[in-house]
Coordinates of N, CA, C and O in Angstrom, one line a residue:
M1 N 0.6 -0.8 -0.2 CA 0.4 -0.3 0.4 C 1.3 1.4 -0.2 O 1.2 1.3 0.7
T2 N 0.7 2.3 -1.1 CA 1.0 3.8 -0.6 C 0.8 4.5 0.4 O -1.0 4.9 0.2
P3 N 1.7 4.8 1.1 CA 1.5 5.9 1.8 C 0.8 7.2 1.1 O 1.1 8.0 -0.1
K4 N -0.5 7.8 2.3 CA -1.0 8.8 0.9 C -0.4 10.3 2.3 O 0.4 9.9 3.5
A5 N -0.7 11.2 1.4 CA 0.5 12.4 1.7 C -0.9 13.3 3.1 O 0.1 13.6 3.9
G6 N -1.4 13.1 2.5 CA -1.8 14.2 3.3 C -3.1 13.5 4.7 O -3.5 13.9 5.7
G7 N -1.6 12.6 5.3 CA -2.7 11.3 6.3 C -3.7 10.4 6.4 O -3.9 10.5 4.7
G8 N -4.5 10.4 6.6 CA -5.6 9.6 6.4 C -4.7 7.8 5.5 O -3.6 7.3 6.1
R9 N -6.2 7.3 5.9 CA -5.4 5.3 4.7 C -4.9 5.4 3.6 O -4.8 6.1 3.1
P10 N -3.6 4.5 3.9 CA -3.7 4.7 2.5 C -4.0 4.1 1.3 O -5.1 3.6 1.7
W11 N -3.7 4.1 0.2 CA -4.3 3.6 -1.0 C -2.9 2.0 -1.1 O -2.7 2.0 -1.0
G12 N -4.6 1.3 -1.4 CA -4.5 -0.3 -2.1 C -4.1 0.0 -2.8 O -4.3 0.9 -3.7
P13 N -3.8 -1.4 -3.5 CA -3.7 -1.6 -4.7 C -4.1 -1.1 -5.9 O -5.7 -1.5 -6.1
I14 N -4.1 -1.0 -6.9 CA -4.7 -1.0 -8.0 C -4.6 -1.8 -9.3 O -3.5 -2.0 -9.5
R15 N -5.7 -2.3 -9.4 CA -6.1 -3.5 -9.9 C -6.9 -2.9 -11.3 O -8.4 -1.8 -11.2
T16 N -6.3 -3.0 -12.4 CA -7.3 -2.7 -13.4 C -6.3 -4.3 -14.8 O -5.8 -4.2 -14.5
E17 N -7.8 -3.4 -15.7 CA -7.5 -4.0 -16.7 C -6.7 -3.8 -17.8 O -5.8 -4.4 -18.7
N18 N -6.0 -2.8 -17.6 CA -4.7 -1.7 -19.4 C -4.4 -0.7 -17.7 O -4.7 -0.8 -17.4
D19 N -3.4 -1.4 -19.1 CA -1.8 -0.2 -18.7 C -2.5 1.2 -18.9 O -1.9 2.3 -17.8
A20 N -3.0 2.1 -19.8 CA -4.3 3.0 -19.5 C -4.9 3.4 -18.7 O -5.1 5.0 -17.4
A21 N -5.4 1.8 -18.1 CA -6.6 2.6 -16.8 C -5.8 2.6 -15.3 O -6.2 3.7 -14.4
R22 N -4.3 2.1 -15.7 CA -3.8 1.6 -14.3 C -2.8 3.2 -14.2 O -3.3 4.3 -13.2
R23 N -2.3 4.1 -15.4 CA -2.0 5.1 -15.2 C -2.9 6.6 -15.3 O -2.8 7.4 -14.4
L24 N -4.0 6.3 -15.4 CA -5.4 7.1 -14.5 C -5.8 7.0 -13.2 O -6.0 8.1 -12.6
A25 N -6.0 5.9 -13.3 CA -5.8 5.8 -11.3 C -4.3 6.4 -10.6 O -4.9 7.1 -9.7
V26 N -3.4 6.0 -11.6 CA -2.0 6.8 -10.7 C -2.2 7.8 -10.2 O -2.2 9.4 -9.8
L27 N -2.6 8.8 -12.0 CA -2.6 10.5 -12.1 C -3.6 11.0 -10.7 O -3.6 11.9 -10.7
L28 N -5.1 9.9 -11.0 CA -5.7 11.2 -10.3 C -6.0 11.2 -8.4 O -6.0 11.5 -8.2
R29 N -4.7 10.0 -8.1 CA -4.4 9.4 -7.2 C -3.4 11.0 -6.8 O -3.5 11.1 -5.2
R30 N -2.6 11.0 -7.3 CA -1.9 12.0 -7.1 C -2.0 13.4 -7.2 O -2.2 14.7 -6.4
H31 N -3.1 13.8 -8.5 CA -4.2 14.6 -8.1 C -4.8 15.1 -6.3 O -4.7 15.9 -5.5
V32 N -5.8 14.3 -5.6 CA -5.9 13.8 -4.1 C -5.4 14.0 -4.1 O -5.3 14.7 -2.8
D33 N -3.9 13.7 -3.7 CA -2.7 13.3 -2.2 C -2.0 15.2 -2.6 O -2.0 15.9 -1.5
A34 N -1.8 16.0 -3.2 CA -1.9 16.7 -3.7 C -2.5 18.1 -3.1 O -2.3 18.7 -3.0
C35 N -3.8 17.6 -3.1 CA -4.9 18.9 -2.7 C -5.3 18.8 -0.7 O -5.1 20.0 -0.8
G36 N -5.1 17.5 -0.6 CA -4.9 17.5 0.4 C -6.0 17.2 1.3 O -6.3 17.0 2.0
K37 N -6.5 16.6 -0.1 CA -8.6 17.2 0.4 C -8.8 15.0 0.9 O -8.3 13.5 0.5
T38 N -9.7 14.3 1.7 CA -10.1 13.7 2.2 C -11.3 13.1 0.8 O -12.1 13.9 0.7
L39 N -11.7 11.5 0.8 CA -12.5 11.2 0.3 C -13.5 11.4 0.4 O -14.5 12.4 -0.4
A40 N -13.7 11.6 1.8 CA -15.5 11.8 2.3 C -15.5 14.1 1.7 O -16.6 13.2 1.7
V41 N -14.2 14.6 1.9 CA -14.7 15.5 1.8 C -14.7 15.4 0.3 O -15.7 16.5 -0.3
L42 N -13.5 15.5 -0.7 CA -13.7 15.2 -2.6 C -15.9 14.6 -3.1 O -15.7 15.3 -2.9
G43 N -15.5 13.2 -2.0 CA -17.2 13.6 -2.5 C -18.3 14.0 -2.7 O -19.2 13.7 -3.1
A44 N -18.2 15.4 -0.7 CA -19.1 15.3 -1.1 C -19.0 17.2 -2.4 O -19.5 17.1 -2.5
E45 N -18.1 17.0 -2.6 CA -18.3 18.7 -3.7 C -18.0 18.0 -5.0 O -19.0 18.7 -5.2
I46 N -17.9 16.4 -5.0 CA -18.6 16.0 -5.9 C -20.0 15.5 -6.0 O -20.0 15.1 -7.4
N47 N -20.2 15.5 -5.6 CA -21.7 14.6 -5.2 C -21.4 12.6 -5.8 O -22.4 12.7 -6.8
V48 N -20.8 12.6 -4.6 CA -20.2 11.1 -5.6 C -20.0 10.6 -4.0 O -19.3 11.7 -3.4
S49 N -20.4 9.7 -3.7 CA -20.1 9.3 -2.6 C -18.4 8.6 -2.2 O -17.6 8.8 -2.5
K50 N -18.0 7.9 -1.0 CA -16.6 7.7 -0.8 C -16.3 6.3 -1.0 O -15.5 6.2 -1.5
A51 N -17.4 5.3 -0.6 CA -16.9 4.5 -1.5 C -16.5 4.6 -3.1 O -16.1 3.5 -3.7
Q52 N -17.5 5.6 -3.7 CA -17.6 4.8 -5.3 C -16.3 6.0 -5.8 O -15.8 5.4 -6.5
S53 N -15.3 7.1 -5.4 CA -14.7 8.0 -5.4 C -13.6 6.8 -4.9 O -12.7 6.7 -5.8
G54 N -13.6 5.9 -4.3 CA -12.5 5.1 -4.0 C -11.8 3.4 -4.6 O -11.3 2.7 -5.5
A55 N -14.0 3.7 -5.3 CA -13.6 2.6 -6.4 C -13.1 2.9 -7.7 O -11.8 2.9 -8.6
N56 N -12.6 4.6 -8.3 CA -12.8 5.0 -9.4 C -10.8 5.5 -9.1 O -10.5 6.2 -10.0
L57 N -10.8 5.3 -7.7 CA -9.4 5.5 -8.0 C -8.8 4.5 -7.3 O -7.6 4.3 -7.7
A58 N -9.2 2.8 -7.4 CA -8.6 1.6 -7.1 C -7.7 1.2 -9.0 O -7.6 -0.1 -8.7
G59 N -9.1 2.1 -9.6 CA -8.0 1.4 -11.1 C -10.2 1.0 -12.6 O -10.1 0.6 -13.2
K60 N -11.2 0.8 -11.1 CA -12.3 0.9 -12.4 C -12.8 1.5 -13.1 O -12.1 3.2 -12.9
V61 N -12.7 2.2 -15.1 CA -12.5 3.0 -15.8 C -13.8 4.2 -14.8 O -15.2 3.6 -15.1
P62 N -14.0 5.1 -14.8 CA -14.0 6.5 -14.0 C -15.5 6.8 -15.1 O -14.6 6.4 -16.3
S63 N -16.7 8.0 -14.3 CA -17.4 8.5 -15.8 C -16.1 9.6 -15.8 O -15.6 10.5 -15.9
R64 N -16.6 9.8 -17.3 CA -16.5 11.3 -17.3 C -16.8 12.3 -17.1 O -15.7 12.8 -16.6
E65 N -18.1 12.4 -16.0 CA -18.7 13.4 -15.0 C -17.4 12.9 -13.9 O -17.5 14.3 -13.5
F66 N -17.1 12.0 -13.2 CA -16.6 12.2 -12.3 C -15.0 12.9 -12.8 O -14.5 13.5 -11.8
V67 N -14.3 12.4 -13.6 CA -13.1 12.4 -14.0 C -12.8 13.9 -13.9 O -12.5 15.2 -13.3
I68 N -13.9 15.0 -14.6 CA -14.1 16.1 -14.8 C -14.7 16.7 -13.2 O -13.9 17.5 -12.9
A69 N -15.3 16.7 -12.3 CA -15.4 17.0 -11.3 C -14.2 16.8 -10.0 O -14.1 17.5 -9.8
L70 N -13.4 15.9 -10.8 CA -12.1 15.4 -9.8 C -11.7 16.5 -9.7 O -10.4 17.4 -8.8
I71 N -11.1 16.3 -11.0 CA -9.9 17.7 -11.8 C -10.5 19.3 -11.4 O -9.6 19.5 -10.7
R72 N -11.3 19.4 -11.1 CA -11.8 21.2 -10.6 C -12.0 21.2 -9.5 O -11.0 22.2 -8.8
A73 N -12.1 20.2 -8.9 CA -12.2 19.9 -6.9 C -11.2 20.2 -6.7 O -10.8 19.6 -5.6
T74 N -9.6 19.5 -7.7 CA -8.5 19.5 -7.0 C -8.0 20.0 -7.9 O -6.3 19.9 -7.6
V75 N -7.6 20.7 -8.9 CA -6.6 20.8 -9.3 C -6.2 22.8 -10.2 O -7.8 23.0 -9.4
P76 N -5.6 23.6 -9.4 CA -5.7 24.5 -9.6 C -6.7 25.1 -10.8 O -5.8 24.9 -11.7
P77 N -7.1 26.3 -11.1 CA -7.7 26.3 -12.3 C -6.8 26.8 -13.5 O -7.8 26.9 -14.4
E78 N -5.6 27.1 -12.6 CA -4.6 27.9 -14.5 C -4.2 26.8 -14.7 O -3.9 26.4 -16.0
L79 N -4.8 25.4 -14.5 CA -3.6 23.8 -14.3 C -4.7 23.2 -14.6 O -4.5 22.1 -15.9
R80 N -6.1 23.2 -14.6 CA -7.1 22.9 -14.8 C -7.0 22.1 -16.5 O -7.8 20.8 -16.6
E81 N -7.5 22.7 -17.6 CA -7.5 22.8 -18.6 C -7.3 21.6 -19.5 O -7.1 20.5 -19.8
R82 N -5.4 21.8 -19.2 CA -4.8 20.4 -19.4 C -5.1 18.4 -18.0 O -4.4 18.4 -19.4
R83 N -4.5 19.8 -17.6 CA -5.1 17.9 -16.6 C -6.2 17.8 -17.2 O -5.8 16.2 -16.8
Q84 N -6.9 18.6 -16.8 CA -8.7 17.7 -17.3 C -8.2 16.5 -18.5 O -8.9 15.6 -18.7
Q85 N -7.3 17.3 -19.9 CA -7.4 17.3 -21.3 C -7.0 16.3 -21.3 O -6.5 13.9 -21.7
E86 N -5.8 15.7 -20.7 CA -4.9 14.6 -20.2 C -5.3 13.3 -19.4 O -5.4 12.0 -19.7
A87 N -6.3 13.9 -18.7 CA -7.0 13.0 -17.6 C -7.6 12.2 -18.6 O -8.3 11.2 -18.6
L88 N -8.6 12.6 -19.6 CA -9.6 12.5 -20.3 C -9.2 11.7 -21.4 O -9.1 10.8 -21.7
G89 N -7.8 11.6 -22.0 CA -7.1 11.3 -22.6 C -6.8 10.1 -22.6 O -7.9 8.7 -23.2
L90 N -6.6 9.3 -21.4 CA -6.3 8.5 -20.5 C -7.1 7.5 -20.0 O -7.3 6.2 -20.4
R91 N -8.3 8.3 -20.3 CA -10.1 7.5 -19.5 C -10.0 7.0 -21.6 O -10.6 6.0 -21.4
E92 N -10.5 7.4 -23.0 CA -10.6 7.0 -23.6 C -9.6 5.6 -23.5 O -10.8 5.2 -24.9
Q93 N -8.7 5.7 -23.5 CA -7.2 5.5 -23.3 C -7.5 3.1 -22.7 O -8.0 2.2 -23.8
A94 N -8.3 4.3 -21.9 CA -8.9 2.9 -21.0 C -10.0 2.2 -21.8 O -9.2 1.6 -21.7
L95 N -10.6 2.5 -21.6 CA -12.0 2.2 -22.2 C -11.7 1.8 -23.3 O -12.7 0.8 -24.3
H96 N -10.3 1.7 -24.7 CA -10.9 1.4 -26.1 C -8.8 1.2 -26.4 O -8.4 1.8 -27.2
P97 N -9.1 0.6 -26.1 CA -7.0 0.2 -25.2 C -7.2 -1.1 -26.6 O -7.4 -1.7 -28.0
T98 N -6.0 -0.1 -27.4 CA -5.6 -1.0 -28.6 C -5.2 -2.7 -28.5 O -3.9 -2.8 -27.2
P99 N -5.0 -3.7 -28.8 CA -4.3 -5.0 -28.6 C -3.9 -4.7 -29.2 O -3.1 -4.5 -29.8
H100 N -2.9 -5.8 -29.0 CA -1.3 -6.2 -28.5 C -1.5 -7.1 -29.8 O -1.9 -8.0 -29.8
P101 N -0.8 -7.1 -30.9 CA -0.9 -7.6 -32.5 C -0.4 -8.9 -31.5 O 1.1 -9.0 -31.1
A102 N -0.3 -9.8 -32.4 CA -0.7 -12.2 -31.7 C 1.1 -11.6 -32.2 O 2.0 -11.4 -33.5
P103 N 1.7 -12.6 -31.2 CA 3.3 -12.8 -31.5 C 3.4 -12.9 -33.0 O 2.4 -14.0 -32.9
P104 N 4.6 -13.4 -33.8 CA 4.9 -14.2 -34.9 C 4.9 -15.4 -34.8 O 5.2 -16.1 -33.4
L105 N 4.5 -16.6 -35.6 CA 4.6 -18.0 -35.4 C 5.7 -18.4 -36.0 O 6.8 -18.4 -37.0
R106 N 6.1 -20.0 -35.6 CA 7.5 -19.6 -34.6 C 7.6 -21.0 -35.6 O 7.0 -21.2 -35.1
R107 N 8.7 -21.2 -36.1 CA 9.2 -22.1 -37.1 C 9.8 -22.6 -36.5 O 11.3 -22.7 -36.1
G108 N 9.9 -24.1 -35.4 CA 10.2 -25.1 -34.5 C 10.2 -26.5 -34.9 O 9.4 -26.7 -35.3
V109 N 10.9 -27.2 -33.3 CA 9.9 -28.3 -33.2 C 8.7 -28.8 -33.6 O 7.9 -28.2 -32.3
G110 N 8.1 -29.6 -33.8 CA 6.8 -29.6 -34.1 C 6.1 -29.5 -34.6 O 4.7 -29.3 -34.9
T111 N 6.8 -28.3 -35.9 CA 5.5 -27.8 -37.0 C 6.3 -28.0 -37.7 O 7.2 -29.4 -38.6
R112 N 5.3 -27.6 -38.5 CA 5.8 -28.4 -41.0 C 7.1 -27.9 -41.1 O 8.0 -28.7 -41.6
W113 N 7.2 -27.5 -40.6 CA 8.9 -26.1 -40.8 C 9.5 -26.4 -39.8 O 10.4 -26.0 -39.4
S114 N 9.7 -27.4 -39.7 CA 11.2 -28.2 -38.1 C 12.1 -27.8 -38.7 O 12.2 -27.3 -40.2
S115 N 11.9 -27.0 -38.2 CA 14.4 -27.0 -38.0 C 15.5 -27.9 -37.7 O 16.2 -27.5 -37.7
R116 N 14.1 -28.8 -37.5 CA 15.5 -29.9 -37.1 C 15.6 -30.4 -39.0 O 15.0 -29.6 -39.5
R117 N 17.3 -30.3 -37.9 CA 18.1 -31.1 -39.2 C 18.1 -32.5 -40.2 O 17.7 -33.2 -39.2
R118 N 18.0 -33.4 -40.7 CA 17.1 -33.7 -41.2 C 18.7 -34.8 -41.6 O 19.5 -34.5 -42.3
R119 N 18.3 -35.3 -42.3 CA 19.1 -37.9 -42.3 C 20.1 -37.0 -43.6 O 19.2 -36.9 -44.5
P120 N 21.2 -36.7 -43.8 CA 21.4 -36.8 -46.0 C 20.7 -37.8 -45.7 O 20.9 -38.5 -45.9
A121 N 20.1 -37.5 -47.8 CA 19.7 -38.9 -48.1 C 21.1 -40.3 -48.5 O 21.9 -39.8 -48.2
R122 N 20.7 -41.0 -48.0 CA 21.4 -41.9 -48.8 C 22.5 -42.4 -49.9 O 21.4 -42.8 -51.1
P123 N 22.9 -42.7 -51.0 CA 23.6 -43.3 -51.7 C 22.3 -44.4 -51.9 O 22.8 -44.9 -51.8
R124 N 21.7 -44.3 -53.5 CA 21.0 -46.1 -53.9 C 22.4 -46.5 -54.0 O 23.3 -46.4 -55.1
R125 N 22.0 -47.2 -54.3 CA 22.8 -49.3 -54.1 C 22.2 -49.4 -55.9 O 21.1 -49.6 -55.9
T126 N 23.6 -49.4 -56.8 CA 23.2 -49.5 -58.3 C 23.5 -51.4 -58.1 O 24.2 -50.8 -57.2
T127 N 23.2 -51.4 -58.3 CA 23.8 -53.8 -58.9 C 24.0 -53.6 -60.7 O 23.5 -52.5 -61.2
G128 N 25.2 -53.2 -60.9 CA 25.7 -54.0 -61.5 C 26.7 -54.2 -62.5 O 27.2 -55.3 -62.4

């Protein structure tokens, strides 16, 4: 568990299905830590329960409205637009991750194109 800067209970592990969702959770947690507000205080400001805020910060991909409200409540006005675009971009990536390409097929033992060496052909005996 990661300790929180403002005191309170430390953050639990982030459980996500993809890297973008993990990066989004880390980014949002950093904003919460930097502002020094508790989840209870933030929940009251953005009209979300403490439990729902915790779930969204633990790796569940949050709604667009939650991201915007959290940024508005935790980031200074002069930085809000940039931080909001960054968070919303990560949210989109988390919702629509790019699939990893399949590894190339390997020509190896047990395949039709075996890499094992074949024995050299025996010379044919000729009778004569």
